[in-house]
Coordinates of C-alpha atoms and ligand atoms in Angstrom, one line a residue:
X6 CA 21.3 -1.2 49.7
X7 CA 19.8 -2.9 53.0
X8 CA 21.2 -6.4 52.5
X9 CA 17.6 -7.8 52.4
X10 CA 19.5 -10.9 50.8
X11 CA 22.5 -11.2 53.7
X12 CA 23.7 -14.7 53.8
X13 CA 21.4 -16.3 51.0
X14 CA 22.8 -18.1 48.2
X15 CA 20.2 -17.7 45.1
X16 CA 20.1 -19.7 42.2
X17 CA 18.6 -17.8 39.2
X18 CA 17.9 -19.7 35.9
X19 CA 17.9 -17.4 32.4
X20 CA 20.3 -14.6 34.4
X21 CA 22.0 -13.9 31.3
X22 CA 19.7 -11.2 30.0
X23 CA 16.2 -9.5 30.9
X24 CA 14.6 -10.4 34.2
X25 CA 16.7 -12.9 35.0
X26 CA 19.8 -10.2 35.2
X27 CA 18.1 -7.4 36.8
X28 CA 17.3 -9.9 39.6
X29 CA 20.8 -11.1 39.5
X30 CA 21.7 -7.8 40.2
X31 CA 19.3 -6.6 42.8
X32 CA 20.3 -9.7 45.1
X33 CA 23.8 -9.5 44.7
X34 CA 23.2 -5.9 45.7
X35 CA 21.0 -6.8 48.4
X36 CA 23.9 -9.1 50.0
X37 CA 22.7 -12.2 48.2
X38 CA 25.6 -15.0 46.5
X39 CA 24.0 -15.6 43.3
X40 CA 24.7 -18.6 41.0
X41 CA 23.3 -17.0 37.7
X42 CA 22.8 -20.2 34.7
X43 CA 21.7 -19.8 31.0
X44 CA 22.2 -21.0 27.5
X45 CA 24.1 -17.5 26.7
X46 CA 27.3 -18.2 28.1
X47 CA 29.5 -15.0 27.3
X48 CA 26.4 -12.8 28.4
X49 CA 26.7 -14.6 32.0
X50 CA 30.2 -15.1 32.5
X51 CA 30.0 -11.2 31.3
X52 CA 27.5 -10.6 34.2
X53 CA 29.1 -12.7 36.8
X54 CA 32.4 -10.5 36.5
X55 CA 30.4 -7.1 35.9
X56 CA 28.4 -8.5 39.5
X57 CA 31.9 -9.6 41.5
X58 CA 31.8 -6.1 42.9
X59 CA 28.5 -6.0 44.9
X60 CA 28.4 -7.4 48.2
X61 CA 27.0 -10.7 47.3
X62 CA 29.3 -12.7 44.7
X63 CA 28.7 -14.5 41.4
X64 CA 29.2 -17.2 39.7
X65 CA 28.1 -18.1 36.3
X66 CA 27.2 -22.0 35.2
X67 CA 26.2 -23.0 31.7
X68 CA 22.5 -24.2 32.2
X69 CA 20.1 -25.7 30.2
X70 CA 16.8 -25.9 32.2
X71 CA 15.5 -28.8 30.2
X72 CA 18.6 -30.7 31.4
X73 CA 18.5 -32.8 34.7
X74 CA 22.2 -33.1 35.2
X75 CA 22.8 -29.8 34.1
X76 CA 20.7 -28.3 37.3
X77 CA 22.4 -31.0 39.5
X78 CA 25.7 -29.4 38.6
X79 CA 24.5 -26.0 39.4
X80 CA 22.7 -27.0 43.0
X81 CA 26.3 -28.1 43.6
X82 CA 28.0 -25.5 42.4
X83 CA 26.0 -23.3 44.7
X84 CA 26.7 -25.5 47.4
X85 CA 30.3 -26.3 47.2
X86 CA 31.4 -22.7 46.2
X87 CA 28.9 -20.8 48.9
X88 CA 27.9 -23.5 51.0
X89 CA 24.4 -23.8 50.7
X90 CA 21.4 -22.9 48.5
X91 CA 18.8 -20.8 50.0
X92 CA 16.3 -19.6 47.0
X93 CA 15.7 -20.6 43.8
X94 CA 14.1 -18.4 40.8
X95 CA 12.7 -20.3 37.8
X96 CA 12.8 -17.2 35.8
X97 CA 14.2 -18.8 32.0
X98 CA 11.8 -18.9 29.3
X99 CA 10.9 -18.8 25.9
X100 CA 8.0 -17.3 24.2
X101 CA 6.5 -18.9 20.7
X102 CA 3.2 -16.3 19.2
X103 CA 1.8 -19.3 17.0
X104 CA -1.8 -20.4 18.0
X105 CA -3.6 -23.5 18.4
X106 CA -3.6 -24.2 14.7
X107 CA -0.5 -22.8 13.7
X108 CA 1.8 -24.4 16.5
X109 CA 3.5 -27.6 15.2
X110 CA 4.0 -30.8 17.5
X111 CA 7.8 -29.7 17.7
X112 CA 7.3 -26.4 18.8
X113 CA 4.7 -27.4 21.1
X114 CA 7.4 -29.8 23.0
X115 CA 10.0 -27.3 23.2
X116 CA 8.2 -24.3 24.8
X117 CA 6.7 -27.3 27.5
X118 CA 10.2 -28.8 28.1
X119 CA 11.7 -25.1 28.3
X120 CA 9.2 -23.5 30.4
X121 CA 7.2 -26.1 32.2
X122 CA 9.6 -28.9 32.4
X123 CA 12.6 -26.8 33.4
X124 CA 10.9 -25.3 36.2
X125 CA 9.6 -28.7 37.5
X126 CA 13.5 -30.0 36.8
X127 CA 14.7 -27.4 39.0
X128 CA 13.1 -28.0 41.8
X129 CA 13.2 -30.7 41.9
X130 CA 17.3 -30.7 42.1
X131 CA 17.1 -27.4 44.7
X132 CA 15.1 -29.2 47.0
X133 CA 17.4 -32.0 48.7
X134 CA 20.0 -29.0 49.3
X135 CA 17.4 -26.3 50.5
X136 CA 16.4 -29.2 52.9
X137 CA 19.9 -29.7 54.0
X138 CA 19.7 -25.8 54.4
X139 CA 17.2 -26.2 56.4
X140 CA 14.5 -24.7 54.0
X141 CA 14.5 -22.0 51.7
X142 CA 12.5 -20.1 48.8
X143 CA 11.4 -21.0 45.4
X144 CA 10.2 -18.1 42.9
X145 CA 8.5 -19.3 39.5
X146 CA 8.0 -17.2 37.0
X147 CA 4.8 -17.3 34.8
X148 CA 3.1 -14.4 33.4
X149 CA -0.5 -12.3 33.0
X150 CA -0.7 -15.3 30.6
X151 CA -0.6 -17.9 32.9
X152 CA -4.0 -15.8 34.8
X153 CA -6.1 -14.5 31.2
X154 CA -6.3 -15.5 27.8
X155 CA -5.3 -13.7 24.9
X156 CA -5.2 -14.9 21.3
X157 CA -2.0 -16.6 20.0
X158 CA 0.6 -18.1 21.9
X159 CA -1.1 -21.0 22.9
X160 CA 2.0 -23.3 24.0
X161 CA 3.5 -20.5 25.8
X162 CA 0.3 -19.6 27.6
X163 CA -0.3 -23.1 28.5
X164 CA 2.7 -23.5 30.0
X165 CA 2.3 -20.3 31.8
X166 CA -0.9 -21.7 33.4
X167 CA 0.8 -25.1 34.0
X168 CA 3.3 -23.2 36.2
X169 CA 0.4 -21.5 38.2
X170 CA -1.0 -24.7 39.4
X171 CA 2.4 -26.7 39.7
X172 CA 3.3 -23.8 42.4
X173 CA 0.8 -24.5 44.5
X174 CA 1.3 -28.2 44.6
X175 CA 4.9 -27.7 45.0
X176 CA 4.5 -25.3 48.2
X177 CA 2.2 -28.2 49.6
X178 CA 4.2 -30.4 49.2
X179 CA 7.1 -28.8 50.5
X180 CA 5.5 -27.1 53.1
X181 CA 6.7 -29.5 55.8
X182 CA 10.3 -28.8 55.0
X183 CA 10.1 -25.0 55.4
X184 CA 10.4 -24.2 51.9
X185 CA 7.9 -21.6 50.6
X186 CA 6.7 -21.7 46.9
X187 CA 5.7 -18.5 45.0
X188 CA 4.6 -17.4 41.3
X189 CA 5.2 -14.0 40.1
X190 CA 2.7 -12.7 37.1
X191 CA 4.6 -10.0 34.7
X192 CA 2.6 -8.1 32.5
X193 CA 4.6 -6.6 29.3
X194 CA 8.1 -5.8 30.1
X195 CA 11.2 -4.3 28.2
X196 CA 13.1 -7.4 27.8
X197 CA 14.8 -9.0 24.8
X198 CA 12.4 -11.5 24.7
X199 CA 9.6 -8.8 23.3
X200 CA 11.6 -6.9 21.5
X201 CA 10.8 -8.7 18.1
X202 CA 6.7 -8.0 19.1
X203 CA 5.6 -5.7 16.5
X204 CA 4.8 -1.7 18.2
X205 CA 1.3 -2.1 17.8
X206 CA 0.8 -5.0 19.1
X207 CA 2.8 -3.4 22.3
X208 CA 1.2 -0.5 22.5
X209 CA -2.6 -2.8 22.5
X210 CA -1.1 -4.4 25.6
X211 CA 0.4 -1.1 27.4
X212 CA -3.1 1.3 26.1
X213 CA -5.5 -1.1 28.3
X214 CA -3.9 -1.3 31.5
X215 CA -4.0 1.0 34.2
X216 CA -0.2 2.0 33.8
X217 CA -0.2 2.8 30.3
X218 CA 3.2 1.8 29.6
X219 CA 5.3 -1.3 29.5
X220 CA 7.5 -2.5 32.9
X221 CA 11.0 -2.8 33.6
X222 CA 12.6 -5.3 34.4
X223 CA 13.8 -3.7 38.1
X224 CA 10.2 -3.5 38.7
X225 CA 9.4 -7.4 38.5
X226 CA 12.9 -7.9 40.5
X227 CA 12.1 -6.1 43.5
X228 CA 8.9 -8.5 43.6
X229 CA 10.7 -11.5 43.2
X230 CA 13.1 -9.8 45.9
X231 CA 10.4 -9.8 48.6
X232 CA 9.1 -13.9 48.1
X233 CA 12.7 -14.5 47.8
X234 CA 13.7 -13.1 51.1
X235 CA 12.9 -13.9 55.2
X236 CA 10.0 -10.5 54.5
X237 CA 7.6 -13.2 53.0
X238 CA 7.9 -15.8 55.5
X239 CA 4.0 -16.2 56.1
X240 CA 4.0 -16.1 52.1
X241 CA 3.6 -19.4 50.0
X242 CA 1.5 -21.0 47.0
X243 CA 0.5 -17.3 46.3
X244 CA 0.9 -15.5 42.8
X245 CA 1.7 -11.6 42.2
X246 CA 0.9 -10.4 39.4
X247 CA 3.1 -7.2 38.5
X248 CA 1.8 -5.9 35.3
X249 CA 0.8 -2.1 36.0
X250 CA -3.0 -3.1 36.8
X251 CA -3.6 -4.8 32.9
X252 CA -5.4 -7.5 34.7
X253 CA -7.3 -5.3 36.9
X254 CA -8.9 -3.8 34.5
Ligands
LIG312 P1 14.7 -12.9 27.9 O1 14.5 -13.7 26.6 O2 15.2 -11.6 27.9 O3 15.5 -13.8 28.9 C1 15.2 -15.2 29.1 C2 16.5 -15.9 29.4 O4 16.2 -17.3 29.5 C3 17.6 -15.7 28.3 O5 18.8 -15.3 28.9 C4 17.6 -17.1 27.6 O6 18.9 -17.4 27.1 C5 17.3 -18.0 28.8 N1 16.9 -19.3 28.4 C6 16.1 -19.7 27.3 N2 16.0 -21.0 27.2 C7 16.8 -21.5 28.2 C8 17.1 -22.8 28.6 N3 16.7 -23.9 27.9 N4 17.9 -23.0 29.7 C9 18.4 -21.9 30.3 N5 18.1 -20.6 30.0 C10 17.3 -20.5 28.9 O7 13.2 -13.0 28.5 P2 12.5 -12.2 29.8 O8 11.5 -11.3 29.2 O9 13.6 -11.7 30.7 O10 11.8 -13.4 30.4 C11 12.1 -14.0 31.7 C12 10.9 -14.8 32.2 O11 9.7 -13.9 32.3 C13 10.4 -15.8 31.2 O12 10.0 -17.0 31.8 C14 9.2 -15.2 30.4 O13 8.3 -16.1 29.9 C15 8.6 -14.4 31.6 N6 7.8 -13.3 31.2 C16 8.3 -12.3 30.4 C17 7.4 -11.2 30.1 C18 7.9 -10.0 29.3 O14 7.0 -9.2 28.9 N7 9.2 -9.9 29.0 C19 6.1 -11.2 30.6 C20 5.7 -12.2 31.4 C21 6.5 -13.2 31.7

């Protein structure tokens, strides 16, 4: 522990499970107050109380990204319980494998309201306060998807590239107010979310990287860790992709 994180207050959307936690819990261990929201509301309060312990404290909020009001109540909840609101990671998500044909019009406009729409919502309720904080940094989460192609999953890929682009507008835009604007670029990781992905389909991901095997979550989360904290301050509009070299390849 090196309190990377000391005096930042993080909001972290999807911190019930998967990436989302293990970043919850690397900056509360780094010194970080952490306002974890999600859909899954025993899994966070669960988290927030396993988390009270760490240097940092947490808080949970019930969050639906696709919700304006709902992120307005969690700026303020990071404001009025620690003060201010200092970084904010985009991180929920949720995955569809249907392809162009197969995805229905529903289906379509929920994975772009989930993962493209939320992460547009919430910046766009985190910036008046990181302003007031006098700046602060975003983290969006998109994927190897959001960089390459791959067949299926064409909603969720979209929106994966969406979120590329929509980063770099965001940290021109918001340059000026000295809040910096990152995407991170996961390859396959051991999350719930991929769990239901049949083996072989994993192991055609995992076999073709460099790394020949899938991520953890702690491996994303110290990534985030570094665009989140005062180490990336020359850092902004950039993407890292931590996959285990499957794009490299
Ligand atoms: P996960 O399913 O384990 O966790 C996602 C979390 O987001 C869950 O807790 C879920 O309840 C929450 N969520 C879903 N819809 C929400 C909503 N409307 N409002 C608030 N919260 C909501 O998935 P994960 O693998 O930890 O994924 C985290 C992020 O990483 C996602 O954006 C995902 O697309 C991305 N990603 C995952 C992988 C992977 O291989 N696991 C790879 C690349 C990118």
């Amino acid at each position: 522990m090196s309190n990377r994180l000391s005096k930042k207050v993080a909001l972290i959307s999807g911190a019930a499970r998967g990436m989302g936690a293990a970043d919850a819990r690397l900056f509360c261990a780094e010194g970080a107050d952490v306002v974890l929201g999600d859909l899954l509301d025993t899994e966070g309060q669960q988290l927030a109380h396993e988390l009270s312990g760490h240097t940092g404290r947490a808080v949970y909020v019930h969050l639906d990204v696709t919700q304006a009001a709902d992120w307005n109540k969690a700026v303020a909840t990071a404001e009025s319980l620690f003060g201010h609101l200092d970084i904010l990671i985009n991180n929920a998500g949720i995955l569809s494998m249907a392809g162009v044909e197969d995805t229905t019009d529903a289906e379509w406009q929920h994975i772009v309201d989930v993962n493209q729409k939320g992460v547009w919502l919430g910046m766009k309720a985190a910036c008046p306060a990181m302003r007031r904080a006098g700046g602060g940094s975003i983290v969006n989460i998109s994927s190897i998807y959001g960089l390459i192609g791959s067949g299926g999953a064409a909603a969720y890929h979209s929106t994966k590239g969406a979120i590329r682009i929509l980063t770099k507008t965001a940290a021109v835009e918001f340059a000026p107010a000295n809040i910096r604007v990152n995407s991170v670029h996961p390859g396959l990781i051991t999350t719930p979310m991929v769990a239901p992905l049949p083996e072989e389909f994993r192991h055609g991901i995992t076999s073709t990287g460099c790394i020949k095997r899938e991520g953890r979550p702690e491996e994303v989360a110290y990534g985030v860790l570094f665009l989140a904290s005062d180490e990336a301050s020359y850092v902004t509009g950039t993407e890292l992709i931590i996959d285990g070299g499957y794009t490299a390849v």
